[in-house]
Amino acid sequence: MKILVTGGLGFIGSHTVVELQNKGYDVVIIDNCSNSSPDVLNRIQSITGKEPVFEQFDLREKNKVQDFFKRHDDIIGVIHFAASKAVGESVEKPLLYYENNLSTLVYILQQLENKTSASFIFSSSCTVYGQADELPITENAPVKIAESPYGNTKQIGEEIIRDTCKISPNLKAIALRYFNPTGAHPSAEIGELPIGVPQNLIPFITQTAIGLREQLSVFGDDYPTSDGTCIRDYIHVVDLAKAHVVALQRLIEDKNTTNYEVFNVGTGTGSTVLEVIQSFEKVSGQKLNYKIVGRREGDITAAYADTTKANTELGWKANNNLDDSLSSAWKWEQKVRG
């Protein structure tokens, strides 16, 4: 069975390709390499023993998307990661984000509509919940007004898929709302390698520990939490990748009750920023240089998942804890910089 993975050379995409190949799927990757490298193909092959098919082009080129699906008319499912994802950049360049994150989604769905049967997994985000009224966050929590154009593209993306599924019974889709992906493959062959200054906490921690960054800034210690710092739900990227595979299997085997569903993907446990730092220092043996600074605009106090729905309906749960995630992230950082 042939599966298309867009953005398959990126952080989450590459780990998902590995898990798909481990389950026997034939994988085709589309990536424009704007935030990734073709070198990842060799790394995937070193883990799985098989190099996936790869085509490098930009999904905003509609004619190329149409041509691709004509040449690969046996694709039965798509996992769609390709998108711009930096919150700050989205505020500065909203039109870029709306074009890149939404037009590409539309072009792919237009092709899937023409198939007699197709499965679609969407890379969504817990950002759609904003600061939730209740914790942990369930899938029934209200979707709040987006804090950024990036967050809005995830909300609109979900709406586009839902509306398409309503009039396309041949199309089955699942939106996975990630919490905070982190860590790396245990082989340390693939991991998170942000271009430029990291936007996420964990790569900033590992880059500070290895000397690439002088100091880590902790944005605020006056939040209403146990130690005053923000709380997030950090999920190991391998656990997240496996969630995509079981979600795809659910669609292919037609186990879903409707042709559009949403699932939270997290650990169900929230950790403060200082708890993350303490965990990293424990597993790495490194003392981290950090300082408390003022709050960062747009940061919410706390977000962590209720994973009951994914646990019961998908039969999936996270197997790695925070220590596991940070240990693998540090192993990856050392290998990359070594």
PDB file of N, CA and C in Angstrom, residues 95-151:
ATOM      1  N   LEU A  95       0.398  36.489   5.121  1.00  0.00           N
ATOM      2  CA  LEU A  95      -0.021  36.015   3.804  1.00  0.00           C
ATOM      3  C   LEU A  95       0.794  34.809   3.365  1.00  0.00           C
ATOM      4  N   LEU A  96       2.076  34.774   3.716  1.00  0.00           N
ATOM      5  CA  LEU A  96       2.906  33.609   3.412  1.00  0.00           C
ATOM      6  C   LEU A  96       2.329  32.363   4.071  1.00  0.00           C
ATOM      7  N   TYR A  97       1.906  32.504   5.325  1.00  0.00           N
ATOM      8  CA  TYR A  97       1.372  31.356   6.065  1.00  0.00           C
ATOM      9  C   TYR A  97       0.022  30.905   5.515  1.00  0.00           C
ATOM     10  N   TYR A  98      -0.835  31.845   5.178  1.00  0.00           N
ATOM     11  CA  TYR A  98      -2.129  31.458   4.622  1.00  0.00           C
ATOM     12  C   TYR A  98      -1.971  30.789   3.263  1.00  0.00           C
ATOM     13  N   GLU A  99      -1.040  31.302   2.456  1.00  0.00           N
ATOM     14  CA  GLU A  99      -0.809  30.677   1.151  1.00  0.00           C
ATOM     15  C   GLU A  99      -0.197  29.284   1.312  1.00  0.00           C
ATOM     16  N   ASN A 100       0.864  29.202   2.098  1.00  0.00           N
ATOM     17  CA  ASN A 100       1.618  27.956   2.200  1.00  0.00           C
ATOM     18  C   ASN A 100       0.843  26.863   2.935  1.00  0.00           C
ATOM     19  N   ASN A 101       0.117  27.221   3.981  1.00  0.00           N
ATOM     20  CA  ASN A 101      -0.549  26.218   4.802  1.00  0.00           C
ATOM     21  C   ASN A 101      -1.947  25.846   4.319  1.00  0.00           C
ATOM     22  N   LEU A 102      -2.582  26.736   3.567  1.00  0.00           N
ATOM     23  CA  LEU A 102      -3.959  26.449   3.161  1.00  0.00           C
ATOM     24  C   LEU A 102      -4.094  26.076   1.685  1.00  0.00           C
ATOM     25  N   SER A 103      -3.390  26.776   0.796  1.00  0.00           N
ATOM     26  CA  SER A 103      -3.537  26.440  -0.625  1.00  0.00           C
ATOM     27  C   SER A 103      -3.030  25.027  -0.896  1.00  0.00           C
ATOM     28  N   THR A 104      -1.952  24.644  -0.239  1.00  0.00           N
ATOM     29  CA  THR A 104      -1.410  23.298  -0.442  1.00  0.00           C
ATOM     30  C   THR A 104      -2.394  22.230   0.022  1.00  0.00           C
ATOM     31  N   LEU A 105      -3.061  22.499   1.140  1.00  0.00           N
ATOM     32  CA  LEU A 105      -4.076  21.564   1.652  1.00  0.00           C
ATOM     33  C   LEU A 105      -5.216  21.408   0.648  1.00  0.00           C
ATOM     34  N   VAL A 106      -5.666  22.524   0.104  1.00  0.00           N
ATOM     35  CA  VAL A 106      -6.758  22.489  -0.867  1.00  0.00           C
ATOM     36  C   VAL A 106      -6.362  21.694  -2.110  1.00  0.00           C
ATOM     37  N   TYR A 107      -5.162  21.920  -2.619  1.00  0.00           N
ATOM     38  CA  TYR A 107      -4.723  21.242  -3.844  1.00  0.00           C
ATOM     39  C   TYR A 107      -4.672  19.725  -3.651  1.00  0.00           C
ATOM     40  N   ILE A 108      -4.230  19.279  -2.476  1.00  0.00           N
ATOM     41  CA  ILE A 108      -4.173  17.841  -2.218  1.00  0.00           C
ATOM     42  C   ILE A 108      -5.582  17.253  -2.083  1.00  0.00           C
ATOM     43  N   LEU A 109      -6.435  17.932  -1.336  1.00  0.00           N
ATOM     44  CA  LEU A 109      -7.804  17.430  -1.162  1.00  0.00           C
ATOM     45  C   LEU A 109      -8.555  17.360  -2.491  1.00  0.00           C
ATOM     46  N   GLN A 110      -8.283  18.309  -3.374  1.00  0.00           N
ATOM     47  CA  GLN A 110      -8.925  18.279  -4.700  1.00  0.00           C
ATOM     48  C   GLN A 110      -8.570  16.997  -5.449  1.00  0.00           C
ATOM     49  N   GLN A 111      -7.350  16.532  -5.282  1.00  0.00           N
ATOM     50  CA  GLN A 111      -6.921  15.298  -5.941  1.00  0.00           C
ATOM     51  C   GLN A 111      -7.540  14.073  -5.268  1.00  0.00           C
ATOM     52  N   LEU A 112      -7.647  14.101  -3.960  1.00  0.00           N
ATOM     53  CA  LEU A 112      -8.209  12.958  -3.235  1.00  0.00           C
ATOM     54  C   LEU A 112      -9.707  12.823  -3.469  1.00  0.00           C
ATOM     55  N   GLU A 113     -10.359  13.952  -3.714  1.00  0.00           N
ATOM     56  CA  GLU A 113     -11.802  13.918  -4.019  1.00  0.00           C
ATOM     57  C   GLU A 113     -12.106  13.059  -5.240  1.00  0.00           C
ATOM     58  N   ASN A 114     -11.160  12.989  -6.158  1.00  0.00           N
ATOM     59  CA  ASN A 114     -11.376  12.268  -7.410  1.00  0.00           C
ATOM     60  C   ASN A 114     -11.208  10.758  -7.269  1.00  0.00           C
ATOM     61  N   LYS A 115     -10.698  10.320  -6.121  1.00  0.00           N
ATOM     62  CA  LYS A 115     -10.450   8.898  -5.923  1.00  0.00           C
ATOM     63  C   LYS A 115     -11.705   8.188  -5.415  1.00  0.00           C
ATOM     64  N   THR A 116     -11.791   6.902  -5.704  1.00  0.00           N
ATOM     65  CA  THR A 116     -12.933   6.129  -5.207  1.00  0.00           C
ATOM     66  C   THR A 116     -12.862   5.933  -3.703  1.00  0.00           C
ATOM     67  N   SER A 117     -11.631   5.954  -3.179  1.00  0.00           N
ATOM     68  CA  SER A 117     -11.437   5.844  -1.735  1.00  0.00           C
ATOM     69  C   SER A 117     -10.086   6.442  -1.381  1.00  0.00           C
ATOM     70  N   ALA A 118     -10.052   7.226  -0.315  1.00  0.00           N
ATOM     71  CA  ALA A 118      -8.794   7.849   0.095  1.00  0.00           C
ATOM     72  C   ALA A 118      -8.826   8.151   1.587  1.00  0.00           C
ATOM     73  N   SER A 119      -7.657   8.032   2.215  1.00  0.00           N
ATOM     74  CA  SER A 119      -7.497   8.325   3.641  1.00  0.00           C
ATOM     75  C   SER A 119      -6.547   9.504   3.812  1.00  0.00           C
ATOM     76  N   PHE A 120      -6.853  10.389   4.762  1.00  0.00           N
ATOM     77  CA  PHE A 120      -6.088  11.621   4.923  1.00  0.00           C
ATOM     78  C   PHE A 120      -5.859  11.902   6.407  1.00  0.00           C
ATOM     79  N   ILE A 121      -4.588  12.079   6.786  1.00  0.00           N
ATOM     80  CA  ILE A 121      -4.233  12.457   8.148  1.00  0.00           C
ATOM     81  C   ILE A 121      -3.682  13.878   8.125  1.00  0.00           C
ATOM     82  N   PHE A 122      -4.248  14.743   8.971  1.00  0.00           N
ATOM     83  CA  PHE A 122      -3.841  16.148   9.000  1.00  0.00           C
ATOM     84  C   PHE A 122      -3.037  16.446  10.258  1.00  0.00           C
ATOM     85  N   SER A 123      -1.920  17.119  10.059  1.00  0.00           N
ATOM     86  CA  SER A 123      -1.055  17.553  11.154  1.00  0.00           C
ATOM     87  C   SER A 123      -1.627  18.831  11.758  1.00  0.00           C
ATOM     88  N   SER A 124      -2.407  18.669  12.829  1.00  0.00           N
ATOM     89  CA  SER A 124      -2.999  19.832  13.491  1.00  0.00           C
ATOM     90  C   SER A 124      -2.255  20.119  14.788  1.00  0.00           C
ATOM     91  N   SER A 125      -2.854  20.902  15.666  1.00  0.00           N
ATOM     92  CA  SER A 125      -2.106  21.370  16.831  1.00  0.00           C
ATOM     93  C   SER A 125      -3.039  21.707  17.978  1.00  0.00           C
ATOM     94  N   CYS A 126      -2.522  21.555  19.202  1.00  0.00           N
ATOM     95  CA  CYS A 126      -3.295  21.945  20.375  1.00  0.00           C
ATOM     96  C   CYS A 126      -3.464  23.455  20.454  1.00  0.00           C
ATOM     97  N   THR A 127      -2.762  24.178  19.584  1.00  0.00           N
ATOM     98  CA  THR A 127      -2.913  25.631  19.571  1.00  0.00           C
ATOM     99  C   THR A 127      -4.348  26.047  19.254  1.00  0.00           C
ATOM    100  N   VAL A 128      -5.132  25.141  18.652  1.00  0.00           N
ATOM    101  CA  VAL A 128      -6.525  25.476  18.326  1.00  0.00           C
ATOM    102  C   VAL A 128      -7.347  25.707  19.590  1.00  0.00           C
ATOM    103  N   TYR A 129      -6.896  25.192  20.735  1.00  0.00           N
ATOM    104  CA  TYR A 129      -7.648  25.347  21.979  1.00  0.00           C
ATOM    105  C   TYR A 129      -7.352  26.669  22.692  1.00  0.00           C
ATOM    106  N   GLY A 130      -6.207  27.314  22.356  1.00  0.00           N
ATOM    107  CA  GLY A 130      -5.808  28.493  23.101  1.00  0.00           C
ATOM    108  C   GLY A 130      -5.622  28.142  24.568  1.00  0.00           C
ATOM    109  N   GLN A 131      -5.923  29.102  25.453  1.00  0.00           N
ATOM    110  CA  GLN A 131      -5.921  28.796  26.892  1.00  0.00           C
ATOM    111  C   GLN A 131      -7.258  28.153  27.229  1.00  0.00           C
ATOM    112  N   ALA A 132      -7.244  26.842  27.366  1.00  0.00           N
ATOM    113  CA  ALA A 132      -8.484  26.098  27.579  1.00  0.00           C
ATOM    114  C   ALA A 132      -9.113  26.459  28.922  1.00  0.00           C
ATOM    115  N   ASP A 133     -10.439  26.350  28.972  1.00  0.00           N
ATOM    116  CA  ASP A 133     -11.170  26.675  30.203  1.00  0.00           C
ATOM    117  C   ASP A 133     -10.947  25.612  31.275  1.00  0.00           C
ATOM    118  N   GLU A 134     -10.710  24.367  30.849  1.00  0.00           N
ATOM    119  CA  GLU A 134     -10.513  23.275  31.791  1.00  0.00           C
ATOM    120  C   GLU A 134      -9.306  22.438  31.380  1.00  0.00           C
ATOM    121  N   LEU A 135      -8.613  21.897  32.375  1.00  0.00           N
ATOM    122  CA  LEU A 135      -7.481  21.009  32.149  1.00  0.00           C
ATOM    123  C   LEU A 135      -7.726  19.675  32.845  1.00  0.00           C
ATOM    124  N   PRO A 136      -7.278  18.557  32.264  1.00  0.00           N
ATOM    125  CA  PRO A 136      -6.654  18.439  30.946  1.00  0.00           C
ATOM    126  C   PRO A 136      -7.646  18.731  29.829  1.00  0.00           C
ATOM    127  N   ILE A 137      -7.125  18.949  28.628  1.00  0.00           N
ATOM    128  CA  ILE A 137      -7.940  19.381  27.496  1.00  0.00           C
ATOM    129  C   ILE A 137      -8.480  18.169  26.747  1.00  0.00           C
ATOM    130  N   THR A 138      -9.796  18.106  26.587  1.00  0.00           N
ATOM    131  CA  THR A 138     -10.416  17.053  25.785  1.00  0.00           C
ATOM    132  C   THR A 138     -10.704  17.580  24.378  1.00  0.00           C
ATOM    133  N   GLU A 139     -11.044  16.667  23.484  1.00  0.00           N
ATOM    134  CA  GLU A 139     -11.374  17.058  22.102  1.00  0.00           C
ATOM    135  C   GLU A 139     -12.664  17.872  22.036  1.00  0.00           C
ATOM    136  N   ASN A 140     -13.443  17.860  23.096  1.00  0.00           N
ATOM    137  CA  ASN A 140     -14.686  18.635  23.121  1.00  0.00           C
ATOM    138  C   ASN A 140     -14.481  20.063  23.605  1.00  0.00           C
ATOM    139  N   ALA A 141     -13.258  20.402  24.001  1.00  0.00           N
ATOM    140  CA  ALA A 141     -12.981  21.774  24.433  1.00  0.00           C
ATOM    141  C   ALA A 141     -13.231  22.733  23.278  1.00  0.00           C
ATOM    142  N   PRO A 142     -13.766  23.912  23.560  1.00  0.00           N
ATOM    143  CA  PRO A 142     -14.045  24.863  22.472  1.00  0.00           C
ATOM    144  C   PRO A 142     -12.780  25.337  21.785  1.00  0.00           C
ATOM    145  N   VAL A 143     -12.876  25.528  20.484  1.00  0.00           N
ATOM    146  CA  VAL A 143     -11.774  26.099  19.713  1.00  0.00           C
ATOM    147  C   VAL A 143     -11.835  27.618  19.885  1.00  0.00           C
ATOM    148  N   LYS A 144     -10.758  28.179  20.430  1.00  0.00           N
ATOM    149  CA  LYS A 144     -10.723  29.617  20.742  1.00  0.00           C
ATOM    150  C   LYS A 144     -10.228  30.422  19.539  1.00  0.00           C
ATOM    151  N   ILE A 145     -10.449  31.720  19.585  1.00  0.00           N
ATOM    152  CA  ILE A 145      -9.915  32.600  18.546  1.00  0.00           C
ATOM    153  C   ILE A 145      -8.399  32.456  18.536  1.00  0.00           C
ATOM    154  N   ALA A 146      -7.840  32.255  17.364  1.00  0.00           N
ATOM    155  CA  ALA A 146      -6.414  31.972  17.238  1.00  0.00           C
ATOM    156  C   ALA A 146      -5.569  33.162  17.689  1.00  0.00           C
ATOM    157  N   GLU A 147      -4.429  32.846  18.329  1.00  0.00           N
ATOM    158  CA  GLU A 147      -3.498  33.868  18.803  1.00  0.00           C
ATOM    159  C   GLU A 147      -2.531  34.310  17.710  1.00  0.00           C
ATOM    160  N   SER A 148      -2.474  33.562  16.599  1.00  0.00           N
ATOM    161  CA  SER A 148      -1.514  33.875  15.540  1.00  0.00           C
ATOM    162  C   SER A 148      -2.057  33.373  14.208  1.00  0.00           C
ATOM    163  N   PRO A 149      -1.547  33.904  13.091  1.00  0.00           N
ATOM    164  CA  PRO A 149      -1.917  33.360  11.785  1.00  0.00           C
ATOM    165  C   PRO A 149      -1.598  31.870  11.668  1.00  0.00           C
ATOM    166  N   TYR A 150      -0.471  31.424  12.259  1.00  0.00           N
ATOM    167  CA  TYR A 150      -0.159  29.989  12.242  1.00  0.00           C
ATOM    168  C   TYR A 150      -1.290  29.193  12.877  1.00  0.00           C
ATOM    169  N   GLY A 151      -1.694  29.581  14.092  1.00  0.00           N
ATOM    170  CA  GLY A 151      -2.781  28.884  14.765  1.00  0.00           C
ATOM    171  C   GLY A 151      -4.070  28.931  13.959  1.00  0.00           C
TER     172      GLY A 151
END
